[in-house]
Coordinates of C-alpha atoms in Angstrom, one line a residue:
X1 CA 0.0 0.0 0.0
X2 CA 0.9 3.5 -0.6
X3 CA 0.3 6.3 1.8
X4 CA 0.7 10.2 2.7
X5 CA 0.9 12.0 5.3
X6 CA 0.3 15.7 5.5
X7 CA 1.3 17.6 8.6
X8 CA 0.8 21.1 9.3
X9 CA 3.5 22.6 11.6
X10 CA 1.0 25.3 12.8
X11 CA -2.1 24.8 12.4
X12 CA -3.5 27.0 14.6
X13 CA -1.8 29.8 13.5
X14 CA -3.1 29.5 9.9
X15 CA -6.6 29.1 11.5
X16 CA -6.6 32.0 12.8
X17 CA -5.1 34.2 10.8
X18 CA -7.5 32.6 7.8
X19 CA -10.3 33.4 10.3
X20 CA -9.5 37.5 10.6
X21 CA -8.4 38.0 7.2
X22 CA -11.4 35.8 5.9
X23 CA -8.5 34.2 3.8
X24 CA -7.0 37.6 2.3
X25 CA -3.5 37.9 2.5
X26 CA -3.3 41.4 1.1
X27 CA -6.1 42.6 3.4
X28 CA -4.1 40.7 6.6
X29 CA -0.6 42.1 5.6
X30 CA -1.7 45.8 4.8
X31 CA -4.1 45.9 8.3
X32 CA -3.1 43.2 10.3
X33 CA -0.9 43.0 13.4
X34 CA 1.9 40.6 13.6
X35 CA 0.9 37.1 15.5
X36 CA 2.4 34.5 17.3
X37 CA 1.1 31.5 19.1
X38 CA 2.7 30.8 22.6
X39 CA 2.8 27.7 25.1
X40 CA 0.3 27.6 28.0
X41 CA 3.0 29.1 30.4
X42 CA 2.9 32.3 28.1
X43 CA 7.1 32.1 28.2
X44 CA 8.0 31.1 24.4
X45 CA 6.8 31.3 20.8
X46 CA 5.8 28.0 19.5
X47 CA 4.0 29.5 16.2
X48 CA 5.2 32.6 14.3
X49 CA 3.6 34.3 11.4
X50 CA 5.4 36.0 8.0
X51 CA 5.2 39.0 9.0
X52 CA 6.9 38.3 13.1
X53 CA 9.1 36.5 11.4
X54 CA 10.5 39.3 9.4
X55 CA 11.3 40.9 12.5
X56 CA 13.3 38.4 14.1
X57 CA 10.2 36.6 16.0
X58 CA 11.1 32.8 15.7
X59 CA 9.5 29.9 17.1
X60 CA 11.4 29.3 20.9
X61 CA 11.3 32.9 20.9
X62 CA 10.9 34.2 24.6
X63 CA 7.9 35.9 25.0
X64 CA 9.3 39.4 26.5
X65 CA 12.0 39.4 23.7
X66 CA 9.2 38.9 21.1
X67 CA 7.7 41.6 22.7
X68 CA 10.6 44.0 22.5
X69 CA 11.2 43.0 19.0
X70 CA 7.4 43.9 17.7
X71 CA 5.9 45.8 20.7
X72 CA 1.9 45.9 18.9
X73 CA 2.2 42.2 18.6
X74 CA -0.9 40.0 18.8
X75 CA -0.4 37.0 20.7
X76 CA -3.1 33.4 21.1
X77 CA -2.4 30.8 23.4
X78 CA -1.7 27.3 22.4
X79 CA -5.0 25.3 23.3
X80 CA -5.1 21.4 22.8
X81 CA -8.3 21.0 22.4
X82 CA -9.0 23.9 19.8
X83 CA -6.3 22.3 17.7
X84 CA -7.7 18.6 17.6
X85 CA -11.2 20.4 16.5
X86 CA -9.5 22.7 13.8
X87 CA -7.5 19.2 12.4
X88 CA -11.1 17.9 12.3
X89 CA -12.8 20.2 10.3
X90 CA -9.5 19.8 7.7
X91 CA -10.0 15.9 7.6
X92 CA -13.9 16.6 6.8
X93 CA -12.4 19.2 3.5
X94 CA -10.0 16.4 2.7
X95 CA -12.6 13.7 2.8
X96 CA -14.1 15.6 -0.3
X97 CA -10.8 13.8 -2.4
X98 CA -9.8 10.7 -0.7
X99 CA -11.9 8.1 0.8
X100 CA -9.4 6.5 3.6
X101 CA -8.0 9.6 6.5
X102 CA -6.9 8.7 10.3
X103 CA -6.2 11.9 12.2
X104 CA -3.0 12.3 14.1
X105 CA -3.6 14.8 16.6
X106 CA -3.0 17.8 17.0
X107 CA -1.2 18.8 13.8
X108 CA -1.4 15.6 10.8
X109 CA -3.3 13.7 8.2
X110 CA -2.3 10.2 7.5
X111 CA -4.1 9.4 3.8
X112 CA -4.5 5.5 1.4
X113 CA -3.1 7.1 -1.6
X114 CA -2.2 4.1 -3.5
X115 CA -5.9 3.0 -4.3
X116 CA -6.9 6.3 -5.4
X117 CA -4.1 6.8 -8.6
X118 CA -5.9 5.4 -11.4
X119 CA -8.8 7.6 -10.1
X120 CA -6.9 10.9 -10.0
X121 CA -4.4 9.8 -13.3
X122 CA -1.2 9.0 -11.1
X123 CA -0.2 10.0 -7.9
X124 CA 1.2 13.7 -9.4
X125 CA -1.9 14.9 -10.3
X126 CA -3.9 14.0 -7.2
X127 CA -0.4 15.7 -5.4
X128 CA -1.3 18.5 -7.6
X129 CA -4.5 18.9 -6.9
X130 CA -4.0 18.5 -2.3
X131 CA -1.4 21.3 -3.0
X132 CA -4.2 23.5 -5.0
X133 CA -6.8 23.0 -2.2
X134 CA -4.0 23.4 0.5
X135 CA -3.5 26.7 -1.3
X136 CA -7.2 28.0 -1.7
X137 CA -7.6 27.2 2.1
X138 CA -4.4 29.3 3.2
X139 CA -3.0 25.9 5.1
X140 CA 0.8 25.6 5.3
X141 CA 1.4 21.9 5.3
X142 CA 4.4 19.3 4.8
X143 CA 3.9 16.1 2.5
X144 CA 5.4 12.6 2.0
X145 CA 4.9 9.5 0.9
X146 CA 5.6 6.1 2.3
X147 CA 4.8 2.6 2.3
X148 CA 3.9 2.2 5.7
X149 CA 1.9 4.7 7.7
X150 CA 4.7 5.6 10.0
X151 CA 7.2 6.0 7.5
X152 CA 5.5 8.7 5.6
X153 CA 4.7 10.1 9.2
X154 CA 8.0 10.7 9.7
X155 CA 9.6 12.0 6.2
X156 CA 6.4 14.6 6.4
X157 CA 7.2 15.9 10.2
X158 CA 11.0 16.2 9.0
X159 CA 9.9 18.3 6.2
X160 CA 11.5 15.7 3.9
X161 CA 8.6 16.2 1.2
X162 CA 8.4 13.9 -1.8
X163 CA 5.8 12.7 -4.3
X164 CA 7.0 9.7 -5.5
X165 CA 5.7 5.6 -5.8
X166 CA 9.3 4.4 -6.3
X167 CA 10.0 2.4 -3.1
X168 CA 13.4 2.7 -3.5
X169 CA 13.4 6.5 -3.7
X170 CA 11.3 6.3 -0.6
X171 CA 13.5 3.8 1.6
X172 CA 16.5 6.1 0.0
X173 CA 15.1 9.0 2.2
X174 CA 14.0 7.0 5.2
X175 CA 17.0 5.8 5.6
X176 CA 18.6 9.7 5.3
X177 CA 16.3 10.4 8.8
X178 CA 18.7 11.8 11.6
X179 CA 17.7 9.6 14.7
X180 CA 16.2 12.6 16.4
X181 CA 13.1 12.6 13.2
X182 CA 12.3 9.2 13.7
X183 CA 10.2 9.9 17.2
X184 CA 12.3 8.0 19.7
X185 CA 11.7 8.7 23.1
X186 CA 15.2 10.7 24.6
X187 CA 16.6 7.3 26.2
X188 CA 16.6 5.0 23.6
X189 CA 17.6 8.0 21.5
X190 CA 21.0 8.4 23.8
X191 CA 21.5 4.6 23.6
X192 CA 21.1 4.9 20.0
X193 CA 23.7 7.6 19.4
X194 CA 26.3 5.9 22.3
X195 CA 26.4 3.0 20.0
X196 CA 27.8 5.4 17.2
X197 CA 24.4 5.2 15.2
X198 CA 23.0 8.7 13.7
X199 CA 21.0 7.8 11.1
X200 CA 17.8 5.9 10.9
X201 CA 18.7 3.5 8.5
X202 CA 21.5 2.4 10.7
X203 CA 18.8 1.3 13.2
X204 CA 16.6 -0.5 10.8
X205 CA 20.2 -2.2 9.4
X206 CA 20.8 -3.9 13.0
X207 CA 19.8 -7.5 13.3
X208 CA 15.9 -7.8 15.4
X209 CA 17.0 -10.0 17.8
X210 CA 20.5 -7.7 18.5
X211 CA 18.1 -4.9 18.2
X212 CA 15.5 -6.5 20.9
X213 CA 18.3 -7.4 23.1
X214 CA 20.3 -4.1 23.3
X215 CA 17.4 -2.0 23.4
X216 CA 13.8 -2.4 23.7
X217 CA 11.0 -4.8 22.4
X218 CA 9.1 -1.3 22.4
X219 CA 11.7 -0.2 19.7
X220 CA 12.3 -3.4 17.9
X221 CA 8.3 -3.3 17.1
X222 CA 8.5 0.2 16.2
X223 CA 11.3 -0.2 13.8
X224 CA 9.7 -3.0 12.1
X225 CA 6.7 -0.7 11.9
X226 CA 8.6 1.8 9.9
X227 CA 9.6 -1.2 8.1
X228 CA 6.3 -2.9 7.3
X229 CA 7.4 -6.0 8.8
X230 CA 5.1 -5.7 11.5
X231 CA 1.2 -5.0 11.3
X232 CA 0.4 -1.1 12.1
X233 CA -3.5 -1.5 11.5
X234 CA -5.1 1.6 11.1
X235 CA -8.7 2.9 11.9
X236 CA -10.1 5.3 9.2
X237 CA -11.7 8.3 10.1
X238 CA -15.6 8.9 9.4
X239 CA -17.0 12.1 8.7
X240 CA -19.7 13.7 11.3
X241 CA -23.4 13.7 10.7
X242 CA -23.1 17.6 11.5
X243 CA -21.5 20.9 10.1
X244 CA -19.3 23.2 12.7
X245 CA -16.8 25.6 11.6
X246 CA -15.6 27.9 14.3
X247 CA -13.2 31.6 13.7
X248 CA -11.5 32.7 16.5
X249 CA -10.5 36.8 16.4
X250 CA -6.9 37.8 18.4
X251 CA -8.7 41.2 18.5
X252 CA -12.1 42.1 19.2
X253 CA -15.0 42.2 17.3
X254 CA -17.1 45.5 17.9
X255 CA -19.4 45.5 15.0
X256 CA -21.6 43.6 13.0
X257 CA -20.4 43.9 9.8
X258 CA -16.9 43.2 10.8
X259 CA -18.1 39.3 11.1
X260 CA -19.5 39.2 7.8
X261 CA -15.9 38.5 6.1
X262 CA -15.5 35.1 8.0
X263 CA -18.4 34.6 7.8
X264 CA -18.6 34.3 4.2
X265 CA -16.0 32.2 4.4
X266 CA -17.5 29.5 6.4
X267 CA -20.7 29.8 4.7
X268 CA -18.8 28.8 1.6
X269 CA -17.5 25.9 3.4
X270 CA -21.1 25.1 4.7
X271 CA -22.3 25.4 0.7
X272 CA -19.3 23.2 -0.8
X273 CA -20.3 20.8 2.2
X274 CA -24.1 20.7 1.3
X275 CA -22.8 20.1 -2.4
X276 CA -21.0 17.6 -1.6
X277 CA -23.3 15.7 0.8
X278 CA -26.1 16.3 -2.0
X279 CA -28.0 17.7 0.9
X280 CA -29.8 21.4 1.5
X281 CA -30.9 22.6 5.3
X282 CA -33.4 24.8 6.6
X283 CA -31.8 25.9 10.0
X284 CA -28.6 26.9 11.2
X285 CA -27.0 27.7 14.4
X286 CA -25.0 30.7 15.0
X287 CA -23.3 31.1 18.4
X288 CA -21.1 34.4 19.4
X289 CA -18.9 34.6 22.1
X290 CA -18.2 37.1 24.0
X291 CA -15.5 38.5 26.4
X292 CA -17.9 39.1 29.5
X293 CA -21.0 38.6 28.6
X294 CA -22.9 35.8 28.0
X295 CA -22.8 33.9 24.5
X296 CA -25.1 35.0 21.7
X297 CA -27.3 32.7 20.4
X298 CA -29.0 33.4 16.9
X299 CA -31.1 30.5 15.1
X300 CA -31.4 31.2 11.4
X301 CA -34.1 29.9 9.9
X302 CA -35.4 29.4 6.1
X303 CA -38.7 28.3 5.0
X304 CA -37.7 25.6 2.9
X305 CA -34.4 23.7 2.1
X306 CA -31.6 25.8 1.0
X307 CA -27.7 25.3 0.2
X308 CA -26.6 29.1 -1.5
X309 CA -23.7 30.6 1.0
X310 CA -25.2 34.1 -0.1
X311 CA -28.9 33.2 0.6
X312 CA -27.7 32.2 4.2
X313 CA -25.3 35.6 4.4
X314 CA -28.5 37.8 3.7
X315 CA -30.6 36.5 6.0
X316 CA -28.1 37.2 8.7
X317 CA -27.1 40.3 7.8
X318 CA -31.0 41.0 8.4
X319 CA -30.9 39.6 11.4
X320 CA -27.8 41.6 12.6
X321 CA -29.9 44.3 11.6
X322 CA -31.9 43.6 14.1
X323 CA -30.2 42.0 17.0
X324 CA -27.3 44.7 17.7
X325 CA -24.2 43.0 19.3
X326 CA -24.8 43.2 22.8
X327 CA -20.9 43.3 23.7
X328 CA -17.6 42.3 21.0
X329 CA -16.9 39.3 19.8
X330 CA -14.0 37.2 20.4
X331 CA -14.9 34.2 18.4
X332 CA -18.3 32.5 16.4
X333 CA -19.1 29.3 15.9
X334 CA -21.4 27.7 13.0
X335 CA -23.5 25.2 13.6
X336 CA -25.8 22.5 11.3
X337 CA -26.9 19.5 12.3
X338 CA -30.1 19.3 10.3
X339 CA -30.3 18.2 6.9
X340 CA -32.4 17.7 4.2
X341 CA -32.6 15.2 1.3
X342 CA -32.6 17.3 -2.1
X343 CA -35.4 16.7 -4.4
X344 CA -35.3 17.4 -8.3
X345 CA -37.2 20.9 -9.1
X346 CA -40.6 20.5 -10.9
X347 CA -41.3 22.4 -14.1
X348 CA -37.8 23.1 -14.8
X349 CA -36.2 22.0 -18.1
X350 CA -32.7 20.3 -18.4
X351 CA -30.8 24.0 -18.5
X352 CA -33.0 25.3 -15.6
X353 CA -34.1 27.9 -18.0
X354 CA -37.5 28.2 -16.5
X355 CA -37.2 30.2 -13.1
X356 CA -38.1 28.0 -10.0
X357 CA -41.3 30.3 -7.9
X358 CA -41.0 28.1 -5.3
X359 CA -37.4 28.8 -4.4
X360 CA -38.4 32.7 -4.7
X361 CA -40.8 32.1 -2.2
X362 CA -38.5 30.7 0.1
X363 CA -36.4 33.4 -0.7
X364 CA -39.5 36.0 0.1
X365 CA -40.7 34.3 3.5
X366 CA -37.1 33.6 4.6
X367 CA -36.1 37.8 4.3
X368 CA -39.5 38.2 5.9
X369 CA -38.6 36.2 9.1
X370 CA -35.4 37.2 9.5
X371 CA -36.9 40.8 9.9
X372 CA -39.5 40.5 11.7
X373 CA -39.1 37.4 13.4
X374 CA -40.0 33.8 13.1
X375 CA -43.4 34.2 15.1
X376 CA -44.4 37.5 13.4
X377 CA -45.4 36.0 10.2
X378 CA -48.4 33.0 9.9
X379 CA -50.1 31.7 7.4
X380 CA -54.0 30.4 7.2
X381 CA -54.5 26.6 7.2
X382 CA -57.9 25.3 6.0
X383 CA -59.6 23.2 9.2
X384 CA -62.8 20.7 8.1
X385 CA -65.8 22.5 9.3
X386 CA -68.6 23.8 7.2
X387 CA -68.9 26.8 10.1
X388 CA -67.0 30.0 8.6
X389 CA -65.5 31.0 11.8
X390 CA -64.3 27.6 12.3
X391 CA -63.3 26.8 8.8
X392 CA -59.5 28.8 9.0
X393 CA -56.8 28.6 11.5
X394 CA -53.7 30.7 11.1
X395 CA -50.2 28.5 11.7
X396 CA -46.7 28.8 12.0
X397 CA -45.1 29.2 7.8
X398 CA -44.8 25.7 6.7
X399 CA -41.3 25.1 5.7
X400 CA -42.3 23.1 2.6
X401 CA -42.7 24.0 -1.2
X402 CA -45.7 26.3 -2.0
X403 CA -48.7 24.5 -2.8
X404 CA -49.8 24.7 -6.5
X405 CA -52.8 27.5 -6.4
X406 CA -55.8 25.3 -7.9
X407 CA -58.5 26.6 -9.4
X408 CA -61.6 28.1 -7.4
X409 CA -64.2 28.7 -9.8
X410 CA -66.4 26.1 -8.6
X411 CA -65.9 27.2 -5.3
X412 CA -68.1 29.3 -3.8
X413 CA -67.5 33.3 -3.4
X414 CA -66.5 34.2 0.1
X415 CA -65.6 37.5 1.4
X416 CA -62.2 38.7 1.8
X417 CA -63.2 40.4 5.3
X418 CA -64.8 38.2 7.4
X419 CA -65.4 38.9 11.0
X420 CA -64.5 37.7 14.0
X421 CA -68.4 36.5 14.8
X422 CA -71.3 37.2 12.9
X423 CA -73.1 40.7 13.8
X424 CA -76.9 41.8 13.6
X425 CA -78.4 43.8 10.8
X426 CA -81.2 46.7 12.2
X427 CA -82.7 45.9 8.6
X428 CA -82.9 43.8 6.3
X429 CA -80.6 43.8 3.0
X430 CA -81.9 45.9 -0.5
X431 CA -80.4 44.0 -2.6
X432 CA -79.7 40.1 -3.5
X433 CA -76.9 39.1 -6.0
X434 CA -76.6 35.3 -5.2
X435 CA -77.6 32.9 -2.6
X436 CA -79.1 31.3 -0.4
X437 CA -76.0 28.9 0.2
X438 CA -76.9 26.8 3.3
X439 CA -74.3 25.7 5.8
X440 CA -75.5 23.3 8.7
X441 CA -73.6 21.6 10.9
X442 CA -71.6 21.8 15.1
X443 CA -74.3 19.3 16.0
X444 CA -71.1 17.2 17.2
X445 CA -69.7 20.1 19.3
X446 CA -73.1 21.6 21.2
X447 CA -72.3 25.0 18.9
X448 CA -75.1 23.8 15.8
X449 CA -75.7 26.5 13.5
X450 CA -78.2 26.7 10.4
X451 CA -78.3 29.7 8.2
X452 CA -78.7 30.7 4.7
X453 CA -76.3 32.6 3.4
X454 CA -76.9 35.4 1.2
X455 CA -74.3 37.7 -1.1
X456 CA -76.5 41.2 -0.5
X457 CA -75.9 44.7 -0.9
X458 CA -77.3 47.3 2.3
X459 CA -78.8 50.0 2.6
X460 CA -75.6 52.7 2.9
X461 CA -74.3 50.9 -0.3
X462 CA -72.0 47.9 1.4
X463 CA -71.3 44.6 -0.6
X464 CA -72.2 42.1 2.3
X465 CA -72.1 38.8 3.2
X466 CA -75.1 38.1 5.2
X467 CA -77.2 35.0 6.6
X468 CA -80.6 34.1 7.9
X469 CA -80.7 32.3 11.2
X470 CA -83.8 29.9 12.0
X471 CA -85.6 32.5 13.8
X472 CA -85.7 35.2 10.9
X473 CA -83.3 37.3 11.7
X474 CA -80.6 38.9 10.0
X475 CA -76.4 38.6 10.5
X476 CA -73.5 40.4 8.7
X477 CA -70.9 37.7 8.6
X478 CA -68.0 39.6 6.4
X479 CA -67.4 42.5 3.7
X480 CA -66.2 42.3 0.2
X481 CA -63.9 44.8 -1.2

């Protein structure tokens, strides 16, 4: 088997210098501070960007010389935990061109290339196109091939990059490894160099069971790991059933508008993703946190399946609109877990030259929430009662396509104003211009009615609908226009 390994020797760094420039590098050099990324103790620089590094910031750095050296410098703390999420949301991209990916947290991809190089035309062009998507992500990353997964982990870490099937090219180079690449733990590694050995394929040149005996069983099985002599099984990685992306901002956030650039960018994401998945949604989850305050919550809501990155933009920049930030931001986090299957589109032809009303309806009734707000806008729902006042019942928008509008010339005419409850008349109507129409029925609620309903004009001039009870007199039950 062939495999690949891709590690990215700072990952978070790139994340979040991604997340305030929204993936601009002219915007981030011309208006962006220098950053670094420091250890938990705040002492040293494990992580330094272009632009720190230009003026003398390296990674070991201490923190107070980093300091003096760039005195408006922005500075993020190393955070475990933030780092294994972040290398998850890369193998979900990557999952997009290969099928096989086990995470090595916190900062590498292991990949089965070997299967996927008739697919791709070779292994060069499917090299070709990782280093394009590295590229359009703004992700830094070192990778190697090997024929075991712990051989191309170590040429990647030791930034020995190559693309290449030939398994003697690719011993050649594994053997090249100084001892301190190939991950030994700091004892075996001073046994190692007492015996005189400083190069890995030294090591793997030693006999097993002189190997076994002088050392470690631990380090014969690791060597013949590197070797593929011994079985290094490995579980593949399975994408989530959900979508979060997360930005994180080394300054503050004070407006609205100022989240809309990585914002964008994540919506994107979320729209390649649905692509991919075949898949639309109808809700997202959008969750701002702030400094000292308590997090923002904003649910985002369409009224029937969507997947556009600039549909889902709009409707928050409404709702932004309307919810002000209550404090700034220091970081946001997207959020879907609910998806839909997507159906084929009705009525249009093979181009999609024929425009698609129900998706401008969604479009319509989605602007519309996010304005006023989900519960300000209802619809009528017909209910199976003959009684007009019973006979409607206004609901919650129906997050499904609009029904077709049928054809209600064989329905009877009913009034576009109809009122609450049906009102006396002091006298009877002047005029008739159809009726009666006859509605009984309640007798299976104790609230029967009877009447004969009349279109009628009155007295001051008034288009009426009007009935007839079973004692004679006379009701006004709605107006037309």
């Amino acid at each position: 088997m062939l495999w690949a390994y891709l590690h990215f020797p700072h990952l978070l760094l790139d994340h979040i210098r991604c997340s305030r420039s929204g993936g601009d590098e002219q915007h981030e050099e011309n208006s962006e501070p220098a950053l670094v990324v420091v250890d938990h103790s705040a002492q040293r620089v494990l992580q330094a960007c272009p632009l720190a590094q230009a003026q003398g910031v390296q990674a070991g750095t201490r923190l107070k010389t980093a300091i003096n050296l760039v005195p408006e410098l922005a500075i993020a703390h190393a955070d475990p935990g933030r780092e294994q999420q972040i290398l998850a949301e890369q193998a979900r991209w990557l999952y997009r061109h290969v099928a096989s990916i086990v995470p090595y947290p916190p900062d590498g991809l292991l990949v089965e290339v070997g299967s996927l190089e008739k697919l791709y035309g070779g292994l060069a062009a499917l090299w070709q196109t990782l280093e394009q998507a590295l590229s359009e992500r703004h992700l830094n990353a070192w990778m190697a091939t090997g024929t075991t997964p712990l051989a191309a982990r170590l040429c990647a870490r030791a930034g020995q990059g190559q693309c290449t099937a030939d398994k003697g090219h690719m011993e050649r180079h594994l053997h090249n490894l100084p001892l301190a690449a190939a991950g030994f733990d700091d004892r075996t590694l001073t046994r190692l160099q007492r015996l005189g050995l400083t190069r890995l394929g030294e090591v793997m040149n030693l006999p097993p069971a002189e190997l076994a005996r002088r050392l470690t069983p631990e380090t014969l099985a690791r060597v013949q790991k590197i070797q593929g002599s011994r079985p290094d099984p490995q579980q593949p990685w399975q994408p989530p059933h959900h979508f979060r992306q997360q930005a994180d901002f080394v300054q503050d956030i004070e407006r609205a508008e100022g989240l809309l650039f990585p914002l964008q960018r994540i919506l994107t994401e979320l729209e390649e993703d649905l692509c991919w998945r075949q898949q639309d949604t109808d809700s997202l989850l959008l969750i701002l946190t702030h400094r000292h305050h308590e997090p923002t919550r904003l649910r985002i809501r369409t009224s029937g399946p969507e997947h556009r990155a600039e549909a889902f933009l709009n409707l928050i920049r409404l709702r932004f609109e309307q919810h002000p930030l209550p404090a700034p931001v220091i970081s946001l986090v997207l959020s879907v877990r609910r998806f839909l299957g997507r159906e084929a589109v009705a009525g249009n032809d093979l181009l999609g030259e024929i425009p698609d009303l129900n998706e401008a309806w969604h479009t319509l009734i989605s602007r519309l929430q996010a304005r006023l707000g989900s519960d300000a806008l209802q619809q009528l729902s017909p209910q199976p009662d003959h009684r007009p006042e019973r006979a409607w019942s206004a609901s919650e928008v129906q997050r499904k396509a609009r029904p077709a509008i049928q054809d209600l010339s064989s329905l009877p005419r009913r009034p576009l104003w109809l009122l609450n409850g049906p009102q006396s008349l002091p006298e009877a109507p002047v005029a008739w211009y159809s009726g009666p129409e006859r509605i009984s029925g309640g007798w299976w609620d104790g609230q029967r009615v009877h009447r004969d309903y009349y279109i009628a004009g009155l007295a001051g001039g008034q288009l009426a609908w009007v009935f007839r009870d079973v004692r004679g007199g006379w009701f006004v039950h709605g107006w037309f226009g």
